[in-house]
Tab-separated table of C-alpha atoms in Angstrom:
chain	number	residue	atom	x	y	z
A	20	MET	CA	0.362	8.750	33.360
A	21	PRO	CA	2.206	5.530	32.484
A	22	LEU	CA	-1.131	3.683	32.439
A	23	ILE	CA	-2.081	5.335	29.150
A	24	TRP	CA	1.155	4.215	27.522
A	25	ALA	CA	0.715	0.735	28.985
A	26	ALA	CA	-2.834	0.494	27.662
A	27	LEU	CA	-1.650	1.609	24.228
A	28	ALA	CA	1.126	-0.984	24.244
A	29	VAL	CA	-1.326	-3.719	25.219
A	30	ALA	CA	-3.905	-2.682	22.619
A	31	ILE	CA	-1.300	-2.902	19.854
A	32	GLY	CA	1.047	-5.557	21.200
A	33	VAL	CA	-1.469	-8.241	22.161
A	34	PRO	CA	-3.027	-8.600	18.677
A	35	ILE	CA	0.457	-8.773	17.145
A	36	ALA	CA	1.610	-11.383	19.675
A	37	LEU	CA	-1.504	-13.524	19.211
A	38	ALA	CA	-1.190	-13.285	15.435
A	39	ALA	CA	2.431	-14.403	15.733
A	40	ALA	CA	1.221	-17.486	17.612
A	41	SER	CA	-1.440	-18.349	15.028
A	42	GLU	CA	-1.378	-21.875	13.643
A	43	GLN	CA	-2.183	-20.489	10.202
A	44	LEU	CA	1.355	-19.134	9.881
A	45	ALA	CA	2.585	-22.680	9.322
A	46	TRP	CA	0.872	-22.655	5.928
A	47	ARG	CA	2.133	-19.235	4.850
A	48	GLY	CA	5.330	-18.176	3.110
A	49	PRO	CA	7.669	-15.547	4.627
A	50	VAL	CA	6.649	-12.797	2.182
A	51	TYR	CA	2.961	-13.377	2.846
A	52	ILE	CA	3.606	-13.323	6.603
A	53	LEU	CA	5.566	-10.067	6.296
A	54	ALA	CA	2.716	-8.530	4.283
A	55	GLY	CA	0.155	-9.627	6.834
A	56	PHE	CA	2.051	-8.259	9.817
A	57	ALA	CA	2.683	-5.000	7.981
A	58	GLY	CA	-1.095	-4.658	7.791
A	59	ILE	CA	-1.461	-5.333	11.512
A	60	VAL	CA	1.234	-2.783	12.344
A	61	ALA	CA	-0.509	-0.243	10.108
A	62	LEU	CA	-3.729	-0.725	12.055
A	63	GLY	CA	-1.848	-0.237	15.313
A	64	LEU	CA	-0.310	2.991	14.039
A	65	MET	CA	-3.804	4.244	13.219
A	66	LEU	CA	-4.563	4.080	16.929
A	67	VAL	CA	-1.518	6.184	17.783
A	68	GLN	CA	-2.231	8.942	15.253
A	69	PRO	CA	-5.398	10.482	16.747
A	70	LEU	CA	-3.997	10.153	20.264
A	71	LEU	CA	-1.020	12.264	19.239
A	72	ILE	CA	-3.126	14.977	17.634
A	73	GLY	CA	-5.573	14.959	20.524
A	74	GLY	CA	-2.784	15.501	23.063
A	75	VAL	CA	-3.851	12.382	24.945
A	76	LEU	CA	-0.414	10.814	25.304
A	77	PRO	CA	1.403	12.206	28.364
A	78	GLY	CA	4.982	13.407	28.304
A	79	LEU	CA	4.805	14.889	24.814
A	80	SER	CA	4.612	18.587	24.088
A	81	ALA	CA	2.231	19.762	21.385
A	82	TYR	CA	5.162	20.300	19.025
A	83	ARG	CA	6.641	16.846	19.625
A	84	ALA	CA	3.222	15.230	19.257
A	85	ARG	CA	2.736	16.916	15.880
A	86	ARG	CA	6.191	15.865	14.722
A	87	ALA	CA	5.559	12.300	15.880
A	88	HIS	CA	2.207	12.355	14.069
A	89	HIS	CA	4.027	13.390	10.900
A	90	TRP	CA	6.677	10.678	11.096
A	91	ILE	CA	4.260	7.949	12.146
A	92	GLY	CA	2.094	8.918	9.192
A	93	GLY	CA	5.089	8.185	6.979
A	94	ALA	CA	5.624	4.863	8.754
A	95	LEU	CA	1.952	4.044	8.232
A	96	ALA	CA	2.237	4.695	4.497
A	97	LEU	CA	5.382	2.530	4.367
A	98	ALA	CA	3.620	-0.301	6.205
A	99	VAL	CA	0.802	-0.161	3.658
A	100	VAL	CA	3.319	-0.273	0.793
A	101	ILE	CA	4.934	-3.371	2.329
A	102	HIS	CA	1.498	-4.913	2.894
A	103	VAL	CA	0.382	-4.380	-0.700
A	104	ALA	CA	3.746	-5.222	-2.278
A	105	GLY	CA	3.970	-8.477	-0.337
A	106	LEU	CA	0.493	-9.540	-1.348
A	107	TRP	CA	1.251	-8.590	-4.955
A	108	PHE	CA	4.425	-10.712	-4.865
A	109	THR	CA	2.570	-13.741	-3.526
A	110	SER	CA	-0.505	-13.443	-5.753
A	111	PRO	CA	-0.525	-10.826	-8.549
A	112	PRO	CA	-3.906	-11.907	-10.006
A	113	ASP	CA	-5.631	-11.438	-6.637
A	114	MET	CA	-4.105	-8.006	-6.224
A	115	ILE	CA	-5.125	-6.972	-9.739
A	116	ASP	CA	-8.687	-8.034	-8.936
A	117	ALA	CA	-8.559	-6.074	-5.688
A	118	LEU	CA	-7.134	-2.910	-7.252
A	119	THR	CA	-9.712	-2.990	-10.039
A	120	PHE	CA	-12.547	-3.611	-7.549
A	121	SER	CA	-13.413	-6.924	-9.187
A	122	SER	CA	-12.336	-9.206	-6.338
A	123	PRO	CA	-15.016	-11.569	-4.974
A	124	THR	CA	-13.728	-11.104	-1.416
A	125	PRO	CA	-15.842	-8.533	0.477
A	126	PHE	CA	-12.888	-7.036	2.362
A	127	SER	CA	-10.850	-6.086	-0.718
A	128	PRO	CA	-12.603	-2.846	-1.796
A	129	PHE	CA	-12.412	-1.406	1.723
A	130	GLY	CA	-8.683	-2.069	1.856
A	131	VAL	CA	-8.094	-0.496	-1.557
A	132	VAL	CA	-10.052	2.658	-0.681
A	133	ALA	CA	-8.128	2.976	2.594
A	134	MET	CA	-4.854	2.494	0.733
A	135	TRP	CA	-5.504	5.266	-1.784
A	136	ALA	CA	-6.687	7.589	0.973
A	137	ILE	CA	-3.479	6.929	2.943
A	138	PHE	CA	-1.355	7.604	-0.123
A	139	ALA	CA	-3.299	10.804	-0.835
A	140	VAL	CA	-2.677	12.092	2.697
A	141	ALA	CA	1.001	11.134	2.521
A	142	VAL	CA	1.535	12.930	-0.801
A	143	LEU	CA	-0.338	16.038	0.313
A	144	ALA	CA	1.582	16.123	3.594
A	145	ALA	CA	4.896	15.870	1.730
A	146	LEU	CA	3.920	18.606	-0.746
A	147	ARG	CA	1.978	20.809	1.640
A	148	ARG	CA	4.533	23.620	1.756
A	149	ARG	CA	5.167	23.540	-1.977
A	150	LEU	CA	1.448	23.665	-2.661
A	151	GLY	CA	1.043	26.503	-0.184
A	152	LEU	CA	-1.758	24.785	1.700
A	153	ARG	CA	-2.843	26.782	4.711
A	154	LEU	CA	-3.657	24.994	7.964
A	155	ARG	CA	-7.400	25.440	7.503
A	156	THR	CA	-7.288	24.035	3.963
A	157	TRP	CA	-5.063	21.157	5.070
A	158	ARG	CA	-7.490	20.209	7.840
A	159	PHE	CA	-10.440	20.487	5.448
A	160	VAL	CA	-8.787	17.858	3.228
A	161	HIS	CA	-7.031	15.747	5.860
A	162	ILE	CA	-9.880	15.156	8.315
A	163	PRO	CA	-12.357	13.588	5.813
A	164	LEU	CA	-9.575	11.447	4.369
A	165	ALA	CA	-8.588	10.337	7.882
A	166	LEU	CA	-12.169	9.281	8.565
A	167	VAL	CA	-12.236	7.297	5.314
A	168	ILE	CA	-8.929	5.648	6.192
A	169	VAL	CA	-10.073	4.588	9.654
A	170	ALA	CA	-13.563	3.433	8.664
A	171	CYS	CA	-12.425	1.448	5.629
A	172	SER	CA	-9.399	-0.032	7.406
A	173	VAL	CA	-11.506	-1.241	10.327
A	174	VAL	CA	-14.105	-2.841	8.053
A	175	HIS	CA	-11.317	-4.357	5.938
A	176	CYS	CA	-9.697	-5.873	9.013
A	177	LEU	CA	-12.881	-7.170	10.605
A	178	LEU	CA	-13.993	-8.925	7.413
A	179	ILE	CA	-10.713	-10.826	7.070
A	180	GLU	CA	-10.540	-14.230	8.701
A	181	GLY	CA	-6.811	-14.702	8.991
A	182	THR	CA	-4.029	-14.896	11.527
A	183	MET	CA	-5.381	-12.206	13.856
A	184	GLU	CA	-7.226	-13.487	16.906
A	185	THR	CA	-10.887	-12.452	16.806
A	186	VAL	CA	-11.356	-10.762	20.191
A	187	SER	CA	-8.071	-8.830	20.246
A	188	LYS	CA	-8.685	-7.744	16.656
A	189	ALA	CA	-12.150	-6.458	17.523
A	190	VAL	CA	-10.812	-4.606	20.573
A	191	LEU	CA	-8.064	-2.935	18.531
A	192	CYS	CA	-10.528	-1.933	15.818
A	193	ALA	CA	-12.921	-0.545	18.425
A	194	ALA	CA	-10.079	1.400	20.031
A	195	VAL	CA	-9.074	2.905	16.679
A	196	LEU	CA	-12.658	3.972	16.001
A	197	ALA	CA	-13.224	5.326	19.507
A	198	ALA	CA	-9.974	7.309	19.562
A	199	THR	CA	-10.639	8.787	16.134
A	200	VAL	CA	-14.227	9.772	16.892
A	201	LYS	CA	-13.304	11.278	20.280
A	202	VAL	CA	-10.432	13.349	18.931
A	203	MET	CA	-12.455	14.533	15.931
A	204	ALA	CA	-15.318	15.524	18.236
A	205	ASP	CA	-12.937	17.370	20.581
A	206	LEU	CA	-11.344	19.266	17.695
A	207	TRP	CA	-14.762	20.186	16.333
A	208	ARG	CA	-15.880	21.362	19.767
A	209	LYS	CA	-12.788	23.541	20.183
A	210	ARG	CA	-13.303	25.018	16.736
A	211	MET	CA	-16.913	25.882	17.541
A	212	VAL	CA	-15.848	27.548	20.815
A	213	ARG	CA	-13.249	29.625	18.967
A	214	SER	CA	-15.824	30.647	16.373
A	215	GLU	CA	-18.304	31.713	19.045
A	216	THR	CA	-15.559	33.704	20.827
A	217	VAL	CA	-14.658	35.529	17.614
A	218	VAL	CA	-18.312	36.333	16.900
A	219	ARG	CA	-18.810	37.736	20.405
A	220	GLN	CA	-15.728	39.899	20.092
């Protein structure tokens, strides 16, 4: 169904396009702008991730969806690195306050928690084979961290009054939350069905 891909493109593309047209960009330096858009892209990638795992996107086999999920996870971590590095370059004192949870801005702690959770998932994913993590153990660690990432990222984004347009930002955040909750619920439901089948057998 091309409509699903079109809806995904609109959900991610419109907020980016409206942010690019923001008047506030005139007062920002190029590094700060790059950092800001890296954050927007990261939020958009968070919408793609659960859709891949949930098998919602048409035209992708389960194997290709998992591989795409893996590589997009790496891109998400890279976008966060660019986001944080750019903000550090433009204002080190503000970033130190944020990283030490002493910033007066209410959105900072949510962003920092999401950042560390993203890095934790990225490191564990890269070292999964070396650590010998079985699929069940990996899911036990990954799913709670994914929920933390999504929840904190959405709150972080909604609390920021910046270049993103309000309505499109809210719609994207709602889509990220809805997709994550739906896919998590579907996975839980399938797991419960499998457990009941095993018990009956």
